XYZ file of C-alpha atoms in Angstrom:
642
model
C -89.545 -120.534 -75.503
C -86.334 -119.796 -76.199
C -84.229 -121.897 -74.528
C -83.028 -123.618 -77.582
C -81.373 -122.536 -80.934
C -84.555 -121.866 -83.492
C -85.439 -125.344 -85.382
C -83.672 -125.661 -88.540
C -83.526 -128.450 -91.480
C -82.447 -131.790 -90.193
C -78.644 -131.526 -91.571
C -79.104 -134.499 -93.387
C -82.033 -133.071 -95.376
C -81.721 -131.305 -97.808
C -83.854 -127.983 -98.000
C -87.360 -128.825 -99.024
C -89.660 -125.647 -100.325
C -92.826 -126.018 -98.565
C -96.260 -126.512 -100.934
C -98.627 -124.283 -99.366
C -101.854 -126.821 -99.712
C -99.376 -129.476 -98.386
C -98.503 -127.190 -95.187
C -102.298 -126.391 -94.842
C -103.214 -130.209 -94.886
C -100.162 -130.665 -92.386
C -101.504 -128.011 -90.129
C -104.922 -129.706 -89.793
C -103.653 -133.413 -90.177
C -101.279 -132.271 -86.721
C -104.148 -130.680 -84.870
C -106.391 -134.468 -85.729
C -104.051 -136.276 -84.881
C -103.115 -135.111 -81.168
C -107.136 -134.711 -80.923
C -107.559 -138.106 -82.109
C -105.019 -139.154 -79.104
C -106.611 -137.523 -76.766
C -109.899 -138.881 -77.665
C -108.351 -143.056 -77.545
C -106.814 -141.944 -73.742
C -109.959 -141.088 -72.703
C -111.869 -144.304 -73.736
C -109.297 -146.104 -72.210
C -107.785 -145.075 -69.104
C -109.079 -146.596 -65.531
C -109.270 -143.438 -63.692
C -111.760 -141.142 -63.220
C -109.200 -138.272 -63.127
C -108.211 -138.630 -66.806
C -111.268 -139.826 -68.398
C -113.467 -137.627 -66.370
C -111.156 -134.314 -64.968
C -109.066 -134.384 -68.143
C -105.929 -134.343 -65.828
C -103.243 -135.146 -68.996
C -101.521 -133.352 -72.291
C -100.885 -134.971 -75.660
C -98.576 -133.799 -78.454
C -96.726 -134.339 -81.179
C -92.684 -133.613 -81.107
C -89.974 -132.887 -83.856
C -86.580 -135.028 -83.774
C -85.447 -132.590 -81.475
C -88.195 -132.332 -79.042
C -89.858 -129.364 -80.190
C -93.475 -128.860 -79.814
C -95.416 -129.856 -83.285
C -99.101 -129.922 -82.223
C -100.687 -130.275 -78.605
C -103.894 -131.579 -77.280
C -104.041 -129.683 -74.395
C -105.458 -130.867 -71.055
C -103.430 -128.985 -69.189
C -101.420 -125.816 -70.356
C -99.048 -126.070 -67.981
C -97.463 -128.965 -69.684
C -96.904 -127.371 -72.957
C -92.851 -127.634 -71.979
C -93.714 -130.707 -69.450
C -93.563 -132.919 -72.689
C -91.504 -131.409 -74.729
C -88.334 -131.372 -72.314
C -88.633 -134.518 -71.200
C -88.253 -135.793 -74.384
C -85.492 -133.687 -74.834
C -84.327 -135.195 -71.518
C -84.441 -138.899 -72.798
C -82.880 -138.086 -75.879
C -79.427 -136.108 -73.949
C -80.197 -139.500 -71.628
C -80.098 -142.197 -74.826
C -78.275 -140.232 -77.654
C -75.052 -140.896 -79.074
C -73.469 -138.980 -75.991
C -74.847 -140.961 -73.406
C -73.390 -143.744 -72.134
C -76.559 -146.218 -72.781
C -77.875 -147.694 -76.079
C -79.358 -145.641 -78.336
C -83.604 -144.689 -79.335
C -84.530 -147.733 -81.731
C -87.878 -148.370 -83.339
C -90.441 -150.094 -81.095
C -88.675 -148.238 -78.061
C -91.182 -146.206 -75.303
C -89.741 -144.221 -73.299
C -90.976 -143.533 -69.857
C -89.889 -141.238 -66.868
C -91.841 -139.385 -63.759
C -88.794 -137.640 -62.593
C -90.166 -134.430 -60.948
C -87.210 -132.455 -61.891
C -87.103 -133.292 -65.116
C -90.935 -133.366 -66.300
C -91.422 -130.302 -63.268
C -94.101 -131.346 -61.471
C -95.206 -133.909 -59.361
C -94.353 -138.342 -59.378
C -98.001 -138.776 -60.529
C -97.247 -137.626 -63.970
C -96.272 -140.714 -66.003
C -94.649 -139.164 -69.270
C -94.313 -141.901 -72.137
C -92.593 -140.934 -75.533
C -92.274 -143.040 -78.260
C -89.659 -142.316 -81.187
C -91.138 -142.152 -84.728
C -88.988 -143.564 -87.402
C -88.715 -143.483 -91.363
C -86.798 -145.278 -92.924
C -84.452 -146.138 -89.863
C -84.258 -142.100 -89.227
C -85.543 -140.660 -86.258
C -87.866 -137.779 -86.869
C -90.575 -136.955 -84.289
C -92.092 -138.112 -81.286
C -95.525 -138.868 -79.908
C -95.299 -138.049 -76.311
C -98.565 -138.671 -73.265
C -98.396 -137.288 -69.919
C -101.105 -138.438 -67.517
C -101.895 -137.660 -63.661
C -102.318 -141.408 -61.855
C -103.727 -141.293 -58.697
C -101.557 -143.305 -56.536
C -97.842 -143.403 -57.262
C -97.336 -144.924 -53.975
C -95.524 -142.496 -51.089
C -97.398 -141.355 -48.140
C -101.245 -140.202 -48.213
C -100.836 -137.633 -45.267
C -101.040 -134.393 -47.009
C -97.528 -133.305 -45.533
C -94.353 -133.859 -47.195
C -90.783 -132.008 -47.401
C -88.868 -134.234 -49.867
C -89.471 -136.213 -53.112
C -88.933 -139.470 -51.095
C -91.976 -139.603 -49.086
C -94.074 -138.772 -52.448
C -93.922 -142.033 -54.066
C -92.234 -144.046 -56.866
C -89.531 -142.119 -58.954
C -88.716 -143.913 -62.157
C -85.711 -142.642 -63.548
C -85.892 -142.279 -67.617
C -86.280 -145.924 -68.828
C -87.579 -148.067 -71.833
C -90.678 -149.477 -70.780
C -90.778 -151.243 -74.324
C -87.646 -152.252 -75.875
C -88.498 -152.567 -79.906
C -92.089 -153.731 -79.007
C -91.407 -155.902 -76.619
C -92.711 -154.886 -73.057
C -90.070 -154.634 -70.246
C -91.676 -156.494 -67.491
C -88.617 -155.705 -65.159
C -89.641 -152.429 -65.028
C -93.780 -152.884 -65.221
C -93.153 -154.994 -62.024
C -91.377 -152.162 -60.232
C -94.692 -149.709 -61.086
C -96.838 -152.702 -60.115
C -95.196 -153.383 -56.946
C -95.159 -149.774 -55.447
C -98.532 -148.720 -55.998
C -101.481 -149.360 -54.288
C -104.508 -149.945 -57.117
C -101.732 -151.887 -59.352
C -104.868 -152.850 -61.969
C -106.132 -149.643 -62.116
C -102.025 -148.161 -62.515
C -101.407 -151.239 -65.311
C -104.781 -149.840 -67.364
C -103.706 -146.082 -67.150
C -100.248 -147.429 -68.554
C -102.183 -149.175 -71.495
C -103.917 -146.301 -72.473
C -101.565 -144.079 -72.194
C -99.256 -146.372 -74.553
C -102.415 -146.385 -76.848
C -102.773 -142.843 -77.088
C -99.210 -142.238 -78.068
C -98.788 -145.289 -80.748
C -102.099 -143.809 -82.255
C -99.764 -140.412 -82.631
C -97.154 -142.756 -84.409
C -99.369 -143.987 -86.690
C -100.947 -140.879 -87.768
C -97.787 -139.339 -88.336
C -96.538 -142.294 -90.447
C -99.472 -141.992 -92.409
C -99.013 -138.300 -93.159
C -95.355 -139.212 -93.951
C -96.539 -141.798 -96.319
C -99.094 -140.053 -98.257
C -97.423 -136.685 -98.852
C -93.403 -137.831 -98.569
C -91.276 -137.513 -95.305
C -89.191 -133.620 -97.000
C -92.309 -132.548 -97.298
C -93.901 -133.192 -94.657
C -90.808 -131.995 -92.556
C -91.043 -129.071 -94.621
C -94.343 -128.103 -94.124
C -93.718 -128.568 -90.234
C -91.214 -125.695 -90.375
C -93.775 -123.448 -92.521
C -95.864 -123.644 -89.840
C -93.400 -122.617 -87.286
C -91.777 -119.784 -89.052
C -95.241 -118.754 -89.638
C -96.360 -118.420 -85.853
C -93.456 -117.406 -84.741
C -94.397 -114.696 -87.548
C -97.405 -113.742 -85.965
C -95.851 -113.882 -82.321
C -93.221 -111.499 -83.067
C -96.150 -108.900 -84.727
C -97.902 -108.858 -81.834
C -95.143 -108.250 -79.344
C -93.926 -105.534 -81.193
C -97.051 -103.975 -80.828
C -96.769 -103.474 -77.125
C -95.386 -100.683 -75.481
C -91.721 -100.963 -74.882
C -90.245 -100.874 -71.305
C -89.584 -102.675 -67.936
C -92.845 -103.668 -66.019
C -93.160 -105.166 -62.512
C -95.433 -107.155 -60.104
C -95.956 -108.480 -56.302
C -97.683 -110.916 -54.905
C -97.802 -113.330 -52.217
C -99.206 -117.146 -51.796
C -100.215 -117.733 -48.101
C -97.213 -120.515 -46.968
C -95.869 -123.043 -48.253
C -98.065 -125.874 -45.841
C -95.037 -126.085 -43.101
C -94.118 -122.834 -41.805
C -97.976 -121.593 -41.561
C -98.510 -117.973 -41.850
C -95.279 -117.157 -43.453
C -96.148 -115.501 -46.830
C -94.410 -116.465 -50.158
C -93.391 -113.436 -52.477
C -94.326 -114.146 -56.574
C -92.173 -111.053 -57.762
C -91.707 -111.073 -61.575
C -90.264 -108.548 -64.284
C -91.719 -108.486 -67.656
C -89.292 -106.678 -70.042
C -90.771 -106.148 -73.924
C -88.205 -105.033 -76.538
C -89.198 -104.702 -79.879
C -90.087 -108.069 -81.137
C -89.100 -109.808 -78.096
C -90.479 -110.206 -74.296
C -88.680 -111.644 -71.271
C -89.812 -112.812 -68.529
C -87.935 -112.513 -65.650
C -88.638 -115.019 -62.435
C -85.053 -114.546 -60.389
C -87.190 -113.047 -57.588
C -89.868 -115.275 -57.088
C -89.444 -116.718 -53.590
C -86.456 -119.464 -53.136
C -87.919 -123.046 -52.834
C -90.023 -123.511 -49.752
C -89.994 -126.256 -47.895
C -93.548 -127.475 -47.829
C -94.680 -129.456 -50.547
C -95.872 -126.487 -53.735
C -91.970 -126.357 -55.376
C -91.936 -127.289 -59.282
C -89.823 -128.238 -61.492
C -87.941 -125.908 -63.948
C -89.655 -126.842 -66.693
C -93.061 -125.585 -64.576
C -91.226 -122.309 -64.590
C -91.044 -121.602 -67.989
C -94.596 -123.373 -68.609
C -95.979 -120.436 -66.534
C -94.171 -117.931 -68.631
C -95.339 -120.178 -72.060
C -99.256 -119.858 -70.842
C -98.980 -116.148 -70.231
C -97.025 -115.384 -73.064
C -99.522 -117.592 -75.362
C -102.158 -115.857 -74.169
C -101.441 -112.677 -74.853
C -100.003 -112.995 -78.337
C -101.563 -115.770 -79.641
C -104.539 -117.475 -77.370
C -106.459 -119.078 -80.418
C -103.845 -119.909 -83.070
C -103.469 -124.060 -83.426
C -101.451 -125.870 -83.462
C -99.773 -124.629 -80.409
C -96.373 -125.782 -81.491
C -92.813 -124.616 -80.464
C -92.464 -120.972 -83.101
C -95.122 -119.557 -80.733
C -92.674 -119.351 -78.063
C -89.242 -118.633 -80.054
C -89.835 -114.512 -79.235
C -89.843 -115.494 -75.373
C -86.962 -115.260 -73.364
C -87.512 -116.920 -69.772
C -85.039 -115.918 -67.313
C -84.466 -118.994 -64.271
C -81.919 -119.287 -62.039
C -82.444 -122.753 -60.312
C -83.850 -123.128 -56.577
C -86.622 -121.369 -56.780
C -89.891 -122.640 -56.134
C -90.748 -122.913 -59.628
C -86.891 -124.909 -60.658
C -86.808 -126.297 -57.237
C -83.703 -129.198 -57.078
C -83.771 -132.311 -55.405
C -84.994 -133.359 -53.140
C -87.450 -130.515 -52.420
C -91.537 -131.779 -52.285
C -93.684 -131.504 -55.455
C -96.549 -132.643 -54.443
C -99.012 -129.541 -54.988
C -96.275 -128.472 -58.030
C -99.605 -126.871 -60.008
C -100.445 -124.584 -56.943
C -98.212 -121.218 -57.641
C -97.582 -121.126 -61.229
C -100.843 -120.121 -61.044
C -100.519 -117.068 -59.747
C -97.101 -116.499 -61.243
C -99.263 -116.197 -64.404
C -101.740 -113.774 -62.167
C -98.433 -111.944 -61.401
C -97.673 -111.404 -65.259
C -100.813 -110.447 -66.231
C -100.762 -107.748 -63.635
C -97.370 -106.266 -64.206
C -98.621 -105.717 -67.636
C -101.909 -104.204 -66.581
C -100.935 -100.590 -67.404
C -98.884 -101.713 -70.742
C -101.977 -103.656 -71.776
C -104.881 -103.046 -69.829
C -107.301 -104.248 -72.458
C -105.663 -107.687 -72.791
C -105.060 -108.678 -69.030
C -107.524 -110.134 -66.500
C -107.642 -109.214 -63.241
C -106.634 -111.901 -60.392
C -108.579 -115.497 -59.838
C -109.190 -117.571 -58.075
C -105.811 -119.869 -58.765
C -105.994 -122.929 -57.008
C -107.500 -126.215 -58.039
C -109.258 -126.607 -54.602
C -108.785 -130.045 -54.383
C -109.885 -132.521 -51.717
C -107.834 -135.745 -51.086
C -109.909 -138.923 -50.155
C -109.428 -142.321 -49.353
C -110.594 -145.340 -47.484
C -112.598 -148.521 -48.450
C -115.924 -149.299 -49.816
C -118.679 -150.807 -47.171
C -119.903 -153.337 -49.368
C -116.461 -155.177 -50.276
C -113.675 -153.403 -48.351
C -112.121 -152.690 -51.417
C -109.716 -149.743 -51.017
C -109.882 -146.837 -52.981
C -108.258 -142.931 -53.892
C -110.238 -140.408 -54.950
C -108.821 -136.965 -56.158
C -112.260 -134.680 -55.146
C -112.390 -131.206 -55.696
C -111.858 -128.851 -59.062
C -114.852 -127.256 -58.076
C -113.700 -124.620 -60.515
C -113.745 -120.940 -59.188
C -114.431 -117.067 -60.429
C -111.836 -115.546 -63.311
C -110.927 -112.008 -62.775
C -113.000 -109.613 -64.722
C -111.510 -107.485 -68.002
C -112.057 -103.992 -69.378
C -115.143 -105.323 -71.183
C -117.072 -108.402 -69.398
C -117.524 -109.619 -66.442
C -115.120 -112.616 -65.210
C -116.412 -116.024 -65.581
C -118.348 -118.089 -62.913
C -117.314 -121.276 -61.701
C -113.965 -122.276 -64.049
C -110.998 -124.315 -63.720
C -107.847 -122.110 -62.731
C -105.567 -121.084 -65.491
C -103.068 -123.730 -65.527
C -105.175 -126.566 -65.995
C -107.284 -125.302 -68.890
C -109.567 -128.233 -70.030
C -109.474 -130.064 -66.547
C -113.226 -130.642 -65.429
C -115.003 -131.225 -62.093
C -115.699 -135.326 -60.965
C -119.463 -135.481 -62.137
C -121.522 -135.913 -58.752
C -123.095 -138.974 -60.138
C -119.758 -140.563 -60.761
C -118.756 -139.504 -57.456
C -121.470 -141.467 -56.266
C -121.819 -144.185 -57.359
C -117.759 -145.239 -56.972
C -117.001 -143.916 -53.711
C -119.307 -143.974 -49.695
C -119.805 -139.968 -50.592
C -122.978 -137.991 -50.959
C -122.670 -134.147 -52.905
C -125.102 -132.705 -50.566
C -124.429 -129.009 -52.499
C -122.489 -127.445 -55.114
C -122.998 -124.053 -55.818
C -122.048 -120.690 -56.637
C -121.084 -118.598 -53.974
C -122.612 -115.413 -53.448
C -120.852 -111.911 -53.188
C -117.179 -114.255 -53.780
C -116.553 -112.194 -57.008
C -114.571 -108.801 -56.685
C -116.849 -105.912 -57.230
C -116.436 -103.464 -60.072
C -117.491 -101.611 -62.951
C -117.191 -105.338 -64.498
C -117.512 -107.451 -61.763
C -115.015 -110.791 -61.356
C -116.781 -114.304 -61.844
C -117.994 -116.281 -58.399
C -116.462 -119.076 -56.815
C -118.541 -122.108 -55.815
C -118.925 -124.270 -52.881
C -119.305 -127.514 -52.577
C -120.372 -129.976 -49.243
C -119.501 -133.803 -49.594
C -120.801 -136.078 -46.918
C -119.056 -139.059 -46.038
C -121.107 -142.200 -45.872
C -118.364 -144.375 -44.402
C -114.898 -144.002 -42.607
C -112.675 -141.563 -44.752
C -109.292 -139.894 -44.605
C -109.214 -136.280 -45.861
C -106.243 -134.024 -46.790
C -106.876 -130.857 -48.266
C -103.552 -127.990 -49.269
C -105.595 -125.112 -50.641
C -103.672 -121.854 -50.876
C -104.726 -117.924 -51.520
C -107.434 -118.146 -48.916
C -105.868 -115.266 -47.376
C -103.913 -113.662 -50.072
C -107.228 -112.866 -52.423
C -107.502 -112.617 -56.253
C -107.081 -108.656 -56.826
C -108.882 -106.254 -58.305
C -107.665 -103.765 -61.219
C -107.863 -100.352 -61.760
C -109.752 -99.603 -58.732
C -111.991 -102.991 -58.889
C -112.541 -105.047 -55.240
C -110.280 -108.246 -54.538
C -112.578 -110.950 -54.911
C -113.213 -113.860 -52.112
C -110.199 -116.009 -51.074
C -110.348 -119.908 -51.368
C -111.506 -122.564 -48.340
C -112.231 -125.837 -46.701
C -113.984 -126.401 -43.513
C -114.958 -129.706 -41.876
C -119.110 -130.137 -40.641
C -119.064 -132.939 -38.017
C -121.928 -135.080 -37.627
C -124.015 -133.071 -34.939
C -121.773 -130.170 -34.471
C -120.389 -126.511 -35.425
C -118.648 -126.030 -39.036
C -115.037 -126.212 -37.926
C -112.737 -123.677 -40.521
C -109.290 -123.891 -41.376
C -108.089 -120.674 -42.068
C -104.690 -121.500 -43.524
C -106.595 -123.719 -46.340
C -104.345 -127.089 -45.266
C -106.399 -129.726 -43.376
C -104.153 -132.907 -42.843
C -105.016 -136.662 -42.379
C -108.540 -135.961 -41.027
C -110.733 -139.025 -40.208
C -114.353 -138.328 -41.281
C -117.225 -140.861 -40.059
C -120.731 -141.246 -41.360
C -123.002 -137.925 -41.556
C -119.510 -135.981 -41.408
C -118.813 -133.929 -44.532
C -116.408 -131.958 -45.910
C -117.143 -127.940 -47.819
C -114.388 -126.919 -50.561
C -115.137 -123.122 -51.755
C -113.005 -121.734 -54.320
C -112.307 -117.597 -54.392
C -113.780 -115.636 -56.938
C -112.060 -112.876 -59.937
C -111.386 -109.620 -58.775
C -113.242 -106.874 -60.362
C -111.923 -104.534 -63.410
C -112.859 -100.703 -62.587
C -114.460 -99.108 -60.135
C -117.617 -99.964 -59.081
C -119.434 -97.030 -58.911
C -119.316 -96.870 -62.456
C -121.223 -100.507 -62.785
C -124.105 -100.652 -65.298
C -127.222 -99.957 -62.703
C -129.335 -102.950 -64.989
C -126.446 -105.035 -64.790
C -126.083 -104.243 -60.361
C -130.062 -104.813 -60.279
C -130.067 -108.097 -62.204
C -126.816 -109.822 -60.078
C -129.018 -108.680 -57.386
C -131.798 -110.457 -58.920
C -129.734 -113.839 -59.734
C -128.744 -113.933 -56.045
C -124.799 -113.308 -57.515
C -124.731 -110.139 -55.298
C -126.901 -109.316 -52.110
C -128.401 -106.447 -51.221
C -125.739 -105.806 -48.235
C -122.898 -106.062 -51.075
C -124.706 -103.776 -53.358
C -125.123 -101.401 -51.098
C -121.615 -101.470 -49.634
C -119.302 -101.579 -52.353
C -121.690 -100.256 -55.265
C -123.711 -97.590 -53.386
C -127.173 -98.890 -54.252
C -130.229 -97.780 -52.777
C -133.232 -100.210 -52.915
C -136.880 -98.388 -53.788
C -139.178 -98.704 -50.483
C -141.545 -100.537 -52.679
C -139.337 -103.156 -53.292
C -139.287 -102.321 -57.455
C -135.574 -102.754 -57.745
C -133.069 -99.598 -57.315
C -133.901 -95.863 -56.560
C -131.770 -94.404 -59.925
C -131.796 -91.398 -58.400
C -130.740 -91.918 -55.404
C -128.603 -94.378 -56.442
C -126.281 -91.694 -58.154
C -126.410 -89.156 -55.261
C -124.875 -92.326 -52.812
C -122.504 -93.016 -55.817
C -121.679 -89.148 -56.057
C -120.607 -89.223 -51.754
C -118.688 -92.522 -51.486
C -116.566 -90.816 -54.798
C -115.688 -87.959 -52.876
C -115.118 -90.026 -49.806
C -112.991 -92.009 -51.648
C -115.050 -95.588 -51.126
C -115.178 -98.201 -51.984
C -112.231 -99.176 -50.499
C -110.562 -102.572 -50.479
C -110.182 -104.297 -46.873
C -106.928 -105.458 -46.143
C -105.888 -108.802 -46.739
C -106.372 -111.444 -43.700
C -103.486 -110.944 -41.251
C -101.702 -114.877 -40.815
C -103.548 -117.342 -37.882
C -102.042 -118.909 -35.286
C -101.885 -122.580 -36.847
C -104.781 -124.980 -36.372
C -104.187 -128.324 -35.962
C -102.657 -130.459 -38.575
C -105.303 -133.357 -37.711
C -108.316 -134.807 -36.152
C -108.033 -138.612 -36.008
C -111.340 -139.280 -34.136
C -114.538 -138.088 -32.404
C -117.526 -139.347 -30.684
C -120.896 -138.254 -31.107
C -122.502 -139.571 -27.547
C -125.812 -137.506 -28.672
C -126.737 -140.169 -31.862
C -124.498 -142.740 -31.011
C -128.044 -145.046 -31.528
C -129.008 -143.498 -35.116
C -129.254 -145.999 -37.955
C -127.567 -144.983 -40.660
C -130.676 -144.051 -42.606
C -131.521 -141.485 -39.620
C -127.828 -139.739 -39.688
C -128.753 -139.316 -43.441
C -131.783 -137.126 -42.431
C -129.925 -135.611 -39.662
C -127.235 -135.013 -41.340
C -128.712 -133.509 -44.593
C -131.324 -131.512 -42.648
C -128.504 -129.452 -40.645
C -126.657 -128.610 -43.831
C -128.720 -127.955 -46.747
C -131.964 -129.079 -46.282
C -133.290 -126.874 -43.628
C-alpha cells in the first residue's frame, strides 16, 4: 500500500539488471522459503491454536520492511509484519536514540498500536546480514493464548488485556536476553507452554535467515536484490492493469456492526468510499465509526490490512508471492481514532472482529462497478468461544480458544457461496479438531453442523453457517463477543440477507438460554451444561425466483433448505405425491410473488434490552444425585440424541 515511497536500489548498490531465470528461481526460492517457515512453526509450537487453527503469518522483508514473500495464515497481517519491522527499525536505526540492528539480534514487540491488533500477537524479526550490510528480514507473528490480563470477556483499555512488551531485543547477537524472557515468563499464566511458542517462533524465523543466505550465496547478493525488485515492478505491473480496467468514479457503502460489547444495542456505522482513477484506487475509511469503547478497536496498521485484503483480492487473488508491488497502486486514506487506528489506550482484544466487514463494506460499494468480481456479505466473525478452568484428573489449569466454527460466504454472480469457511480475514485459520478438543480439555462436541436455511436465498444462494454444541464435563468459565448477530450478511442484487451469528447457553436440565447481543461474559458452566456457537451464513446474489428449479429441489433434498424456506422465499410448490416440485406450478407462484414484489427481505433485528453480563452459578435440585455417567445420558439425550 502506498504509504511509503516505491522501493528503489539500496543507494549503496549499484544498479543490477535482473537475469530473468535468476528472478524466476528467486520468485519460487521466496515462496519455499516462507512455506518452509511456516511448516517448522507448526511442528514446533505448544499450542493448539497455531499448530492446529493456523492462528500466525510468516514472511520475508526487504531492508526497508517491505513485503518480499508471505506465508499467509492470516491475511490480515499482510501489513501486521511488515510495519512493525518498519517500527523497530525507526525504533533502533541511526536516528534513534538506542544501539543499532546487529547480526544475531531478534527483535520482538506485541505493542497493539504498532503491530494493530491485539497483546497476543508476539511479532519476532530478525535482521539478515551480508557481509555486515543489512538487507532483509525474516519476520513471525503468532497468536499465544494467554498474554496474561484479565479472562472476563470485558475490557475498555489495553491495561487490563495483558503484558505489553515494548519493541525489544529478545536476543542480543545470539545470545538470549533472559531479562526480558523472565518478564514474558512471569506474566503469563502457562509460562512452559508461552517459552515453547517463543522457541518456535524463533525457529521459524532463523529458518527464513538461512534460506535467504543461501539464495544470497548461490546466486550473489546484486542479484538476488535485483531479482527481488523484478518481481515487484512486475506485480505492481499487473496491479495497475487490472485497476485500470475498472470503471472510473466515486463508489460508496453502509453498514453497521451490532455494538461495540459496552454500550449494547448501540450500532457501529462501517461507511467507506472507494475512489478508482485510472491506474490507481483509494480507499477511503475517514467515516468508519470513531473508536468505541468496548474491546473490537485495531490498530492502524489493521486499517490498511483491510484495505490490502480487498484490494488483493480483486486485482490479484492468486499471484505469489504476495509481496509489497501488489499494493503500490493503493492509496489508503486513515485519519487516526477510528476503530480501525484506534490510539492508546483503547481495548483490542476482539481487534479481528470489524475489519471483517470493512472488507464486506468494500466489496459492496463496488458491487455495481464490478458486480462479477464481488461477493455478497458473510458471515464475518470468527465465532469464537473463550474457555478455561482445570483438568479433573490433575487440576492442571488450562485456556482454550474454542470456536472458528467457520460460517457461509456470500454467494457471486456465478456459484453459490461456500458452506462452513473461516471469515475473510483469517484465510487459512482452521477449526480445533473435535478429537483434539477432547482429549486436552473436560469438553464433549456433542454436534457440529451445518445450519439449515442460514444461507441468504437467491438465484445463487449464499453458503450455510454451522452450529456447534460443546458440553462441559467439569467446572468451566465461558466468554463469548460474537458480533453481526443482528446486523446480517446482505444479499446483492435482490438476493436475501443470510442468517446472523449466535451463542446460547443449554443448562443441565433446563431451557436453551439465548443471548441476543452475541456477548456472554464470565459464565460458569458445570457438568452436563454446554455451550452452542452458530455462525451466520452468505447472503444470496440475485433474486431468487430466478434459482435453477434442480438446483432449489436438490438443497431441498440435502436438508440445506426446507420446504417452509423454499416455499417462502423461492415460491416452490411441492407435487402432492411427494416427487419433488410441481414445475408448473412452480412458475405460476414465481410469476405472482414477481408482481407482488416478494420476496422481500425482513428487516434487520431491532437492538434488545441487555441480558445479563453473567451467570456465576446454578443448582439443579432435580439431579443433584446423578453420577456423572447418568448426566452424560441426560445430558446428551436432551440435546442431540433424542
Amino acid at each position: 500500500m502506498n504509504d511509503a515511497a516505491p522501493l528503489r536500489p539500496a543507494p549503496d548498490r549499484a544498479v543490477t539488471k535482473a537475469d530473468p531465470v535468476v528472478t524466476e528461481i528467486v520468485r519460487n526460492c521466496l515462496i519455499a522459503a516462507t512455506e518452509e517457515m511456516k511448516t517448522n512453526l507448526m511442528r514446533t509450537a505448544y499450542n493448539m491454536i497455531i499448530y492446529e487453527a493456523l492462528d500466525f503469518t510468516v514472511g520475508l522483508f526487504d531492508a526497508e520492511g517491505n513485503i518480499l514473500s508471505i506465508g499467509l495464515g492470516l491475511p490480515m497481517f499482510i501489513r501486521g509484519i511488515a510495519d512493525t519491522i518498519k517500527a523497530k527499525l525507526r525504533h533502533f536505526g541511526p536516528e534513534g536514540t538506542n544501539q543499532g540492528i546487529e547480526p544475531g539480534d531478534i527483535l520482538l514487540t506485541n505493542d497493539a498500536y504498532i503491530t494493530g491488533s491485539h497483546l497476543n500477537h508476539m511479532t519476532f524479526s530478525v535482521p539478515i546480514f551480508h557481509e555486515g550490510r543489512l538487507v532483509a528480514f525474516s519476520g513471525c507473528m503468532a497468536h499465544w493464548p494467554d498474554i496474561g490480563g484479565t479472562l472476563d470477556g470485558i475490557t475498555t483499555d489495553i491495561f487490563s488485556e495483558g503484558l505489553q512488551m515494548p519493541i525489544v531485543k529478545a536476543y542480543r547477537r545470539g545470545v538470549p536476553n533472559e531479562e526480558i524472557l523472565s518478564i514474558i515468563q512471569m506474566n503469563v499464566r502457562l509460562p512452559e507452554r508461552a517459552m515453547g511458542d517463543l522457541r518456535a517462533q524463533i525457529a521459524s524465523v532463523k529458518t527464513g535467515e538461512k534460506r535467504f543466505q543461501e539464495m544470497i550465496q548461490k546466486y550473489g547478493c546484486d542479484e538476488v536484490l535485483a531479482a527481488i525488485d523484478d518481481i515487484m515492478a512486475q506485480s505492481e505491473a499487473r496491479a495497475r492493469e487490472r485497476v485500470r480496467a475498472f470503471p472510473d468514479g466515486v463508489y460508496e457503502a453502509e453498514s453497521f456492526m451490532d455494538d461495540d460489547g459496552v454500550a449494547a444495542g448501540q450500532r457501529v456505522p462501517i461507511r467507506v468510499k472507494v475512489i478508482v482513477d485510472g491506474d490507481r484506487m483509494t480507499i477511503d475509511l475517514t467515516d468508519v465509526s470513531n473508536q468505541v469503547s468496548g474491546f473490537y478497536n485495531s490498530g492502524e496498521t489493521a486499517g490498511k490490512s483491510c484495505c490490502g485484503v480487498a484490494f488483493k483480492c480483486l486485482t490479484s487473488p492468486l499471484d505469489l508471492p504476495i509481496n509489497e508491488g501488489q499494493f503500490r497502486s493503493l492509496d489508503v486514506v486513515l485519519p487516526p481514532g477510528r476503530v480501525v487506528s484506534a490510539v492508546k489506550p483503547a481495548a483490542m482484544r476482539m481487534w479481528m472482529t470489524y475489519p471483517m466487514t470493512i472488507v464486506d463494506t468494500v466489496f459492496k460499494a463496488l458491487s455495481s462497478a464490478l458486480p462479477e468480481q464481488v461477493m455478497a456479505g458473510h458471515h464475518a466473525d470468527l465465532i469464537v468461544g473463550r474457555v478455561n478452568g482445570r483438568r479433573p484428573k490433575d487440576n492442571s489449569f488450562y485456556i482454550y480458544l474454542g470456536g472458528l466454527i467457520g460460517g457461509g460466504w456470500g454467494a457471486k454472480y456465478d456459484s453459490d457461496g461456500m458452506n462452513a469457511t473461516i471469515a475473510m480475514n483469517d484465510g487459512d485459520t482452521h477449526n480445533g479438531p473435535s478429537e483434539q478438543v477432547e482429549a486436552k480439555y473436560p469438553l464433549l462436541v456433542e454436534r457440529y453442523a451445518l445450519r439449515p436455511d442460514s444461507g441468504g436465498a437467491g438465484t445463487y444462494r449464499g453458503g450455510l453457517g454451522t452450529e456447534q454444541v460443546v458440553q462441559a464435563r467439569a467446572d468451566i468459565r465461558f466468554n463469548a463477543q460474537i458480533d453481526r448477530v443482528k446486523c446480517r450478511p446482505w444479499g446483492l442484487f435482490d438476493g436475501l440477507p443470510a442468517a446472523g451469528n449466535g451463542v446460547a447457553i443449554h443448562r443441565f436440565g433446563e431451557d436453551e438460554h439465548n443471548y441476543p447481543s452475541g456477548k456472554a461474559f464470565n459464565l460458569v458452566l458445570h457438568s452436563g451444561d454446554a455451550y452452542i456457537l452458530r455462525s451466520g451464513g452468505g447472503g444470496g446474489f440475485g433474486s431468487p425466483l430466478d434459482r435453477d428449479v434442480d438446483a432449489l429441489e436438490n438443497d431441498v433434498r440435502q436438508g440445506y433448505v426446507s420446504r417452509e424456506a423454499a416455499e417462502r422465499d423461492y415460491g416452490a410448490v411441492f407435487a402432492a405425491d411427494g416427487s419433488g416440485l410441481d414445475r408448473p406450478a412452480t412458475e405460476r407462484r414465481q410469476a405472482e410473488m414477481r408482481a407482488q414484489g416478494l420476496p422481500q427481505a425482513e428487516p434487520d433485528e431491532p437492538p434488545s434490552p441487555a441480558e445479563p453480563h453473567g451467570h456465576h452459578g446454578h443448582h439443579h435440585h432435580t439431579h443433584e444425585h446423578l453420577t456423572e455417567e447418568e448426566r452424560l445420558v441426560v445430558a446428551l439425550s436432551r440435546r442431540c440424541c433424542s
